[in-house]
């Protein structure tokens, strides 16, 4: 087996263990393999092990790899920060967008989503670390954005996404993920019908799962260390 195959298997086993500990079933968790700054050949290796969902942060890099992997049945998730001048290509080339954090971006994605594709699946990014994190909506503003997205026919609102500031304090990690889950539950109590909590990365996915994550985004633990990010983006 290749290194990526071994790491992917180990990651799946740790996910299954974390899920079972919560009393949920492994099929309740969806794994996105985060392939940013990794070559197309690495994506092929993970694909050969049955992985179908891949996450990318940098638009141009992602488009290049999508072209190289055109024949594969991959569901592409855009998980990086979204600049408004990139919304058109993102709406054309991805199935999901995780980091929607303002109405203008949602509107532009909606307007650019091609008619022949299903609605773009979106999550609202929530800022759970205040000043330590630049991106994401303040929790108290999320309901208003969710309401506005419901009126956009080419977007389907699936849930919330968060990237807590890195910390070794596991108590704080639990607290931050819990804050997102409670917001998710409040929105559902208000009738939003969300099914996705996108949270947890290589270093904290077990805690995210314990706090209710349904979709986790893992890069390093599957593909190894990344190259530095491209300078153009
Ligand atoms: C890079 C990235 C990940 C994966 O991070 P790892 O620590 O390599 O698992 C997940 N989510 C987002 C939004 C990222 O930018």
PDB file of C-alpha atoms and ligand atoms in Angstrom:
ATOM      1  CA  UNK A   1       0.000   0.000   0.000  1.00  0.00           C
ATOM      2  CA  UNK A   2       1.111   3.556  -0.619  1.00  0.00           C
ATOM      3  CA  UNK A   3       1.778   5.975   2.224  1.00  0.00           C
ATOM      4  CA  UNK A   4      -1.394   7.877   1.418  1.00  0.00           C
ATOM      5  CA  UNK A   5      -3.432   4.672   1.441  1.00  0.00           C
ATOM      6  CA  UNK A   6      -2.028   3.750   4.865  1.00  0.00           C
ATOM      7  CA  UNK A   7      -2.667   7.223   6.291  1.00  0.00           C
ATOM      8  CA  UNK A   8      -6.172   7.353   4.877  1.00  0.00           C
ATOM      9  CA  UNK A   9      -6.986   3.999   6.434  1.00  0.00           C
ATOM     10  CA  UNK A  10      -5.587   5.143   9.782  1.00  0.00           C
ATOM     11  CA  UNK A  11      -7.602   8.377   9.583  1.00  0.00           C
ATOM     12  CA  UNK A  12     -10.794   6.449   8.824  1.00  0.00           C
ATOM     13  CA  UNK A  13     -10.123   4.141  11.769  1.00  0.00           C
ATOM     14  CA  UNK A  14      -9.632   7.117  14.140  1.00  0.00           C
ATOM     15  CA  UNK A  15     -12.792   8.744  12.821  1.00  0.00           C
ATOM     16  CA  UNK A  16     -14.782   5.545  13.337  1.00  0.00           C
ATOM     17  CA  UNK A  17     -13.473   5.283  16.876  1.00  0.00           C
ATOM     18  CA  UNK A  18     -14.342   8.903  17.687  1.00  0.00           C
ATOM     19  CA  UNK A  19     -17.825   8.494  16.226  1.00  0.00           C
ATOM     20  CA  UNK A  20     -18.507   5.235  18.020  1.00  0.00           C
ATOM     21  CA  UNK A  21     -17.494   6.903  21.304  1.00  0.00           C
ATOM     22  CA  UNK A  22     -20.310   9.417  20.792  1.00  0.00           C
ATOM     23  CA  UNK A  23     -22.871   6.675  20.180  1.00  0.00           C
ATOM     24  CA  UNK A  24     -23.323   7.711  16.557  1.00  0.00           C
ATOM     25  CA  UNK A  25     -22.569   5.537  13.535  1.00  0.00           C
ATOM     26  CA  UNK A  26     -19.533   5.991  11.243  1.00  0.00           C
ATOM     27  CA  UNK A  27     -21.854   6.748   8.296  1.00  0.00           C
ATOM     28  CA  UNK A  28     -22.977   9.896  10.135  1.00  0.00           C
ATOM     29  CA  UNK A  29     -19.595  11.469   9.409  1.00  0.00           C
ATOM     30  CA  UNK A  30     -18.450  12.588   5.990  1.00  0.00           C
ATOM     31  CA  UNK A  31     -14.723  12.901   5.357  1.00  0.00           C
ATOM     32  CA  UNK A  32     -13.370  15.581   3.053  1.00  0.00           C
ATOM     33  CA  UNK A  33      -9.767  14.943   2.046  1.00  0.00           C
ATOM     34  CA  UNK A  34      -8.130  18.378   1.953  1.00  0.00           C
ATOM     35  CA  UNK A  35      -5.764  18.266  -1.016  1.00  0.00           C
ATOM     36  CA  UNK A  36      -4.654  21.912  -1.165  1.00  0.00           C
ATOM     37  CA  UNK A  37      -0.963  22.248  -1.993  1.00  0.00           C
ATOM     38  CA  UNK A  38      -0.826  18.557  -2.915  1.00  0.00           C
ATOM     39  CA  UNK A  39      -0.304  17.237  -6.453  1.00  0.00           C
ATOM     40  CA  UNK A  40      -2.992  15.620  -8.590  1.00  0.00           C
ATOM     41  CA  UNK A  41      -1.135  12.306  -8.232  1.00  0.00           C
ATOM     42  CA  UNK A  42      -1.853  12.339  -4.483  1.00  0.00           C
ATOM     43  CA  UNK A  43      -5.547  12.880  -5.148  1.00  0.00           C
ATOM     44  CA  UNK A  44      -5.466   9.867  -7.487  1.00  0.00           C
ATOM     45  CA  UNK A  45      -3.955   7.742  -4.729  1.00  0.00           C
ATOM     46  CA  UNK A  46      -6.687   8.674  -2.259  1.00  0.00           C
ATOM     47  CA  UNK A  47      -9.327   8.205  -4.963  1.00  0.00           C
ATOM     48  CA  UNK A  48      -8.022   4.683  -5.582  1.00  0.00           C
ATOM     49  CA  UNK A  49      -8.851   3.990  -1.908  1.00  0.00           C
ATOM     50  CA  UNK A  50     -12.450   5.053  -2.442  1.00  0.00           C
ATOM     51  CA  UNK A  51     -12.182   8.704  -1.340  1.00  0.00           C
ATOM     52  CA  UNK A  52     -14.538  10.867  -3.462  1.00  0.00           C
ATOM     53  CA  UNK A  53     -14.804  14.218  -1.627  1.00  0.00           C
ATOM     54  CA  UNK A  54     -11.849  16.578  -1.883  1.00  0.00           C
ATOM     55  CA  UNK A  55     -11.383  20.051  -0.417  1.00  0.00           C
ATOM     56  CA  UNK A  56      -9.359  22.846  -1.998  1.00  0.00           C
ATOM     57  CA  UNK A  57      -8.522  26.373  -0.791  1.00  0.00           C
ATOM     58  CA  UNK A  58      -6.786  28.071  -3.712  1.00  0.00           C
ATOM     59  CA  UNK A  59      -8.886  28.557  -6.804  1.00  0.00           C
ATOM     60  CA  UNK A  60      -6.282  28.508  -9.577  1.00  0.00           C
ATOM     61  CA  UNK A  61      -4.501  25.510  -8.114  1.00  0.00           C
ATOM     62  CA  UNK A  62      -7.820  23.686  -7.789  1.00  0.00           C
ATOM     63  CA  UNK A  63      -8.854  24.414 -11.377  1.00  0.00           C
ATOM     64  CA  UNK A  64      -5.537  23.080 -12.666  1.00  0.00           C
ATOM     65  CA  UNK A  65      -5.987  19.826 -10.763  1.00  0.00           C
ATOM     66  CA  UNK A  66      -9.650  19.504 -11.736  1.00  0.00           C
ATOM     67  CA  UNK A  67      -8.563  19.670 -15.385  1.00  0.00           C
ATOM     68  CA  UNK A  68      -5.970  16.943 -14.807  1.00  0.00           C
ATOM     69  CA  UNK A  69      -8.487  14.731 -12.980  1.00  0.00           C
ATOM     70  CA  UNK A  70     -11.435  15.404 -15.238  1.00  0.00           C
ATOM     71  CA  UNK A  71     -12.304  11.731 -15.772  1.00  0.00           C
ATOM     72  CA  UNK A  72     -12.661  11.004 -12.046  1.00  0.00           C
ATOM     73  CA  UNK A  73     -15.986  11.136 -10.207  1.00  0.00           C
ATOM     74  CA  UNK A  74     -14.903  13.678  -7.564  1.00  0.00           C
ATOM     75  CA  UNK A  75     -17.139  15.971  -5.514  1.00  0.00           C
ATOM     76  CA  UNK A  76     -15.156  19.195  -5.092  1.00  0.00           C
ATOM     77  CA  UNK A  77     -15.528  21.317  -1.962  1.00  0.00           C
ATOM     78  CA  UNK A  78     -14.215  24.878  -1.863  1.00  0.00           C
ATOM     79  CA  UNK A  79     -13.082  25.440   1.730  1.00  0.00           C
ATOM     80  CA  UNK A  80     -10.822  28.497   1.449  1.00  0.00           C
ATOM     81  CA  UNK A  81     -11.554  32.196   1.985  1.00  0.00           C
ATOM     82  CA  UNK A  82     -13.654  33.599  -0.873  1.00  0.00           C
ATOM     83  CA  UNK A  83     -12.824  36.855  -2.599  1.00  0.00           C
ATOM     84  CA  UNK A  84     -15.654  38.369  -4.614  1.00  0.00           C
ATOM     85  CA  UNK A  85     -13.707  38.347  -7.880  1.00  0.00           C
ATOM     86  CA  UNK A  86     -13.452  34.544  -7.602  1.00  0.00           C
ATOM     87  CA  UNK A  87     -17.107  33.750  -7.006  1.00  0.00           C
ATOM     88  CA  UNK A  88     -17.934  33.090 -10.646  1.00  0.00           C
ATOM     89  CA  UNK A  89     -15.351  30.347 -11.147  1.00  0.00           C
ATOM     90  CA  UNK A  90     -16.082  28.877  -7.724  1.00  0.00           C
ATOM     91  CA  UNK A  91     -19.808  28.679  -8.544  1.00  0.00           C
ATOM     92  CA  UNK A  92     -19.004  26.965 -11.833  1.00  0.00           C
ATOM     93  CA  UNK A  93     -16.466  24.422 -10.622  1.00  0.00           C
ATOM     94  CA  UNK A  94     -17.450  23.251  -7.149  1.00  0.00           C
ATOM     95  CA  UNK A  95     -20.338  21.284  -5.622  1.00  0.00           C
ATOM     96  CA  UNK A  96     -19.967  22.795  -2.139  1.00  0.00           C
ATOM     97  CA  UNK A  97     -18.666  26.038  -0.647  1.00  0.00           C
ATOM     98  CA  UNK A  98     -17.919  25.966   3.085  1.00  0.00           C
ATOM     99  CA  UNK A  99     -16.755  29.459   3.915  1.00  0.00           C
ATOM    100  CA  UNK A 100     -19.670  31.765   3.076  1.00  0.00           C
ATOM    101  CA  UNK A 101     -19.314  34.626   5.536  1.00  0.00           C
ATOM    102  CA  UNK A 102     -21.243  37.554   4.050  1.00  0.00           C
ATOM    103  CA  UNK A 103     -24.342  38.188   2.008  1.00  0.00           C
ATOM    104  CA  UNK A 104     -22.552  39.756  -0.938  1.00  0.00           C
ATOM    105  CA  UNK A 105     -20.576  36.539  -1.483  1.00  0.00           C
ATOM    106  CA  UNK A 106     -23.742  34.434  -1.228  1.00  0.00           C
ATOM    107  CA  UNK A 107     -25.506  36.637  -3.785  1.00  0.00           C
ATOM    108  CA  UNK A 108     -22.618  36.495  -6.220  1.00  0.00           C
ATOM    109  CA  UNK A 109     -22.357  32.690  -5.928  1.00  0.00           C
ATOM    110  CA  UNK A 110     -26.109  32.421  -6.484  1.00  0.00           C
ATOM    111  CA  UNK A 111     -26.019  34.648  -9.558  1.00  0.00           C
ATOM    112  CA  UNK A 112     -23.110  32.732 -11.076  1.00  0.00           C
ATOM    113  CA  UNK A 113     -24.335  29.182 -10.420  1.00  0.00           C
ATOM    114  CA  UNK A 114     -24.917  27.632 -13.879  1.00  0.00           C
ATOM    115  CA  UNK A 115     -28.502  26.545 -14.589  1.00  0.00           C
ATOM    116  CA  UNK A 116     -27.485  23.024 -15.685  1.00  0.00           C
ATOM    117  CA  UNK A 117     -25.925  22.250 -12.295  1.00  0.00           C
ATOM    118  CA  UNK A 118     -27.791  21.469  -9.060  1.00  0.00           C
ATOM    119  CA  UNK A 119     -27.889  24.316  -6.518  1.00  0.00           C
ATOM    120  CA  UNK A 120     -24.556  25.056  -4.899  1.00  0.00           C
ATOM    121  CA  UNK A 121     -24.405  23.477  -1.430  1.00  0.00           C
ATOM    122  CA  UNK A 122     -23.240  26.045   1.104  1.00  0.00           C
ATOM    123  CA  UNK A 123     -22.264  26.400   4.740  1.00  0.00           C
ATOM    124  CA  UNK A 124     -22.007  29.648   6.673  1.00  0.00           C
ATOM    125  CA  UNK A 125     -18.652  30.151   8.336  1.00  0.00           C
ATOM    126  CA  UNK A 126     -18.970  31.116  11.982  1.00  0.00           C
ATOM    127  CA  UNK A 127     -16.249  33.008  13.827  1.00  0.00           C
ATOM    128  CA  UNK A 128     -15.835  31.251  17.162  1.00  0.00           C
ATOM    129  CA  UNK A 129     -12.500  32.764  18.153  1.00  0.00           C
ATOM    130  CA  UNK A 130     -13.269  36.492  17.935  1.00  0.00           C
ATOM    131  CA  UNK A 131     -10.255  38.710  17.298  1.00  0.00           C
ATOM    132  CA  UNK A 132      -7.918  35.745  16.779  1.00  0.00           C
ATOM    133  CA  UNK A 133      -9.645  34.855  13.529  1.00  0.00           C
ATOM    134  CA  UNK A 134     -10.327  37.208  10.652  1.00  0.00           C
ATOM    135  CA  UNK A 135     -12.926  35.165   8.838  1.00  0.00           C
ATOM    136  CA  UNK A 136     -16.417  34.040   9.653  1.00  0.00           C
ATOM    137  CA  UNK A 137     -19.593  35.763  10.830  1.00  0.00           C
ATOM    138  CA  UNK A 138     -20.155  36.681  14.416  1.00  0.00           C
ATOM    139  CA  UNK A 139     -22.516  34.042  15.866  1.00  0.00           C
ATOM    140  CA  UNK A 140     -25.295  36.559  16.550  1.00  0.00           C
ATOM    141  CA  UNK A 141     -25.390  37.562  12.873  1.00  0.00           C
ATOM    142  CA  UNK A 142     -25.647  34.058  11.462  1.00  0.00           C
ATOM    143  CA  UNK A 143     -29.437  33.689  11.609  1.00  0.00           C
ATOM    144  CA  UNK A 144     -29.962  36.798   9.468  1.00  0.00           C
ATOM    145  CA  UNK A 145     -27.535  35.553   6.821  1.00  0.00           C
ATOM    146  CA  UNK A 146     -29.156  32.102   6.883  1.00  0.00           C
ATOM    147  CA  UNK A 147     -32.554  33.731   6.318  1.00  0.00           C
ATOM    148  CA  UNK A 148     -31.208  35.732   3.378  1.00  0.00           C
ATOM    149  CA  UNK A 149     -29.621  32.646   1.800  1.00  0.00           C
ATOM    150  CA  UNK A 150     -32.967  30.828   1.879  1.00  0.00           C
ATOM    151  CA  UNK A 151     -34.215  33.400  -0.624  1.00  0.00           C
ATOM    152  CA  UNK A 152     -31.417  32.590  -3.103  1.00  0.00           C
ATOM    153  CA  UNK A 153     -32.721  29.815  -5.390  1.00  0.00           C
ATOM    154  CA  UNK A 154     -29.357  28.647  -6.727  1.00  0.00           C
ATOM    155  CA  UNK A 155     -27.919  28.042  -3.263  1.00  0.00           C
ATOM    156  CA  UNK A 156     -28.888  25.319  -0.840  1.00  0.00           C
ATOM    157  CA  UNK A 157     -27.994  26.124   2.746  1.00  0.00           C
ATOM    158  CA  UNK A 158     -26.696  22.952   4.415  1.00  0.00           C
ATOM    159  CA  UNK A 159     -25.200  24.127   7.665  1.00  0.00           C
ATOM    160  CA  UNK A 160     -22.364  25.795   9.518  1.00  0.00           C
ATOM    161  CA  UNK A 161     -18.601  25.649   9.228  1.00  0.00           C
ATOM    162  CA  UNK A 162     -15.929  26.781  11.677  1.00  0.00           C
ATOM    163  CA  UNK A 163     -12.152  26.911  11.983  1.00  0.00           C
ATOM    164  CA  UNK A 164     -11.362  27.580  15.648  1.00  0.00           C
ATOM    165  CA  UNK A 165      -8.043  29.288  16.345  1.00  0.00           C
ATOM    166  CA  UNK A 166      -5.428  26.563  16.991  1.00  0.00           C
ATOM    167  CA  UNK A 167      -4.858  25.857  20.670  1.00  0.00           C
ATOM    168  CA  UNK A 168      -3.508  23.046  22.824  1.00  0.00           C
ATOM    169  CA  UNK A 169      -6.206  23.773  25.406  1.00  0.00           C
ATOM    170  CA  UNK A 170      -8.632  20.914  24.809  1.00  0.00           C
ATOM    171  CA  UNK A 171     -11.205  22.527  27.091  1.00  0.00           C
ATOM    172  CA  UNK A 172     -11.216  25.581  24.841  1.00  0.00           C
ATOM    173  CA  UNK A 173     -11.418  23.362  21.740  1.00  0.00           C
ATOM    174  CA  UNK A 174     -14.507  21.657  23.131  1.00  0.00           C
ATOM    175  CA  UNK A 175     -16.014  25.010  24.043  1.00  0.00           C
ATOM    176  CA  UNK A 176     -15.539  26.486  20.568  1.00  0.00           C
ATOM    177  CA  UNK A 177     -16.993  23.493  18.727  1.00  0.00           C
ATOM    178  CA  UNK A 178     -19.845  23.328  21.194  1.00  0.00           C
ATOM    179  CA  UNK A 179     -20.680  26.961  20.483  1.00  0.00           C
ATOM    180  CA  UNK A 180     -21.093  26.112  16.780  1.00  0.00           C
ATOM    181  CA  UNK A 181     -23.217  23.067  17.559  1.00  0.00           C
ATOM    182  CA  UNK A 182     -25.496  25.072  19.849  1.00  0.00           C
ATOM    183  CA  UNK A 183     -25.959  27.707  17.177  1.00  0.00           C
ATOM    184  CA  UNK A 184     -26.765  24.917  14.693  1.00  0.00           C
ATOM    185  CA  UNK A 185     -29.369  23.516  17.101  1.00  0.00           C
ATOM    186  CA  UNK A 186     -30.903  26.965  17.621  1.00  0.00           C
ATOM    187  CA  UNK A 187     -31.221  27.477  13.882  1.00  0.00           C
ATOM    188  CA  UNK A 188     -32.848  24.083  13.478  1.00  0.00           C
ATOM    189  CA  UNK A 189     -35.208  24.814  16.358  1.00  0.00           C
ATOM    190  CA  UNK A 190     -36.180  27.901  14.341  1.00  0.00           C
ATOM    191  CA  UNK A 191     -36.957  25.664  11.347  1.00  0.00           C
ATOM    192  CA  UNK A 192     -33.887  26.003   9.121  1.00  0.00           C
ATOM    193  CA  UNK A 193     -33.543  22.243   8.551  1.00  0.00           C
ATOM    194  CA  UNK A 194     -29.736  22.173   8.441  1.00  0.00           C
ATOM    195  CA  UNK A 195     -27.895  18.837   8.286  1.00  0.00           C
ATOM    196  CA  UNK A 196     -24.210  19.769   8.172  1.00  0.00           C
ATOM    197  CA  UNK A 197     -21.726  20.819  10.820  1.00  0.00           C
ATOM    198  CA  UNK A 198     -18.413  21.168   8.987  1.00  0.00           C
ATOM    199  CA  UNK A 199     -15.746  21.285  11.676  1.00  0.00           C
ATOM    200  CA  UNK A 200     -12.610  19.415  12.651  1.00  0.00           C
ATOM    201  CA  UNK A 201      -9.196  19.133  10.982  1.00  0.00           C
ATOM    202  CA  UNK A 202      -6.170  16.823  11.427  1.00  0.00           C
ATOM    203  CA  UNK A 203      -5.348  18.035  14.930  1.00  0.00           C
ATOM    204  CA  UNK A 204      -8.810  18.375  16.412  1.00  0.00           C
ATOM    205  CA  UNK A 205     -11.265  16.159  14.533  1.00  0.00           C
ATOM    206  CA  UNK A 206     -11.873  13.777  17.446  1.00  0.00           C
ATOM    207  CA  UNK A 207     -12.995  16.704  19.619  1.00  0.00           C
ATOM    208  CA  UNK A 208     -15.092  18.145  16.781  1.00  0.00           C
ATOM    209  CA  UNK A 209     -16.809  14.764  16.368  1.00  0.00           C
ATOM    210  CA  UNK A 210     -17.425  14.561  20.114  1.00  0.00           C
ATOM    211  CA  UNK A 211     -19.140  17.953  19.833  1.00  0.00           C
ATOM    212  CA  UNK A 212     -21.361  16.909  16.935  1.00  0.00           C
ATOM    213  CA  UNK A 213     -19.436  17.469  13.685  1.00  0.00           C
ATOM    214  CA  UNK A 214     -20.995  15.745  10.671  1.00  0.00           C
ATOM    215  CA  UNK A 215     -18.359  16.680   8.106  1.00  0.00           C
ATOM    216  CA  UNK A 216     -14.663  16.869   8.835  1.00  0.00           C
ATOM    217  CA  UNK A 217     -11.893  18.297   6.674  1.00  0.00           C
ATOM    218  CA  UNK A 218      -8.571  16.478   6.966  1.00  0.00           C
ATOM    219  CA  UNK A 219      -5.425  17.313   5.013  1.00  0.00           C
ATOM    220  CA  UNK A 220      -2.089  16.691   6.708  1.00  0.00           C
ATOM    221  CA  UNK A 221      -3.100  13.442   8.385  1.00  0.00           C
ATOM    222  CA  UNK A 222      -3.886  11.972   4.951  1.00  0.00           C
ATOM    223  CA  UNK A 223      -1.428  13.620   2.582  1.00  0.00           C
ATOM    224  CA  UNK A 224       1.449  14.608   4.860  1.00  0.00           C
ATOM    225  CA  UNK A 225       2.984  18.080   5.161  1.00  0.00           C
ATOM    226  CA  UNK A 226       2.065  20.655   2.531  1.00  0.00           C
ATOM    227  CA  UNK A 227       4.214  22.779   0.222  1.00  0.00           C
ATOM    228  CA  UNK A 228       4.067  26.497   1.072  1.00  0.00           C
ATOM    229  CA  UNK A 229       0.935  28.075  -0.374  1.00  0.00           C
ATOM    230  CA  UNK A 230       1.125  29.614  -3.843  1.00  0.00           C
ATOM    231  CA  UNK A 231       2.221  33.264  -3.767  1.00  0.00           C
ATOM    232  CA  UNK A 232      -0.411  34.436  -6.217  1.00  0.00           C
ATOM    233  CA  UNK A 233      -3.234  33.652  -3.771  1.00  0.00           C
TER     234      UNK A 233
HETATM  235  C1  LIG B   1      -6.101  23.382   5.362  1.00  0.00           C
HETATM  236  C2  LIG B   1      -7.476  23.258   5.861  1.00  0.00           C
HETATM  237  C3  LIG B   1      -7.947  22.058   6.423  1.00  0.00           C
HETATM  238  C4  LIG B   1      -7.069  20.840   6.648  1.00  0.00           C
HETATM  239  O1  LIG B   1      -6.116  21.106   7.627  1.00  0.00           O
HETATM  240  P1  LIG B   1      -5.164  19.928   8.197  1.00  0.00           P
HETATM  241  O2  LIG B   1      -4.686  20.479   9.473  1.00  0.00           O
HETATM  242  O3  LIG B   1      -4.076  19.747   7.193  1.00  0.00           O
HETATM  243  O4  LIG B   1      -5.986  18.722   8.341  1.00  0.00           O
HETATM  244  C5  LIG B   1      -9.270  21.997   6.803  1.00  0.00           C
HETATM  245  N1  LIG B   1     -10.098  23.041   6.646  1.00  0.00           N
HETATM  246  C6  LIG B   1      -9.684  24.200   6.120  1.00  0.00           C
HETATM  247  C7  LIG B   1     -10.648  25.311   5.964  1.00  0.00           C
HETATM  248  C8  LIG B   1      -8.376  24.360   5.721  1.00  0.00           C
HETATM  249  O5  LIG B   1      -7.972  25.533   5.222  1.00  0.00           O
END
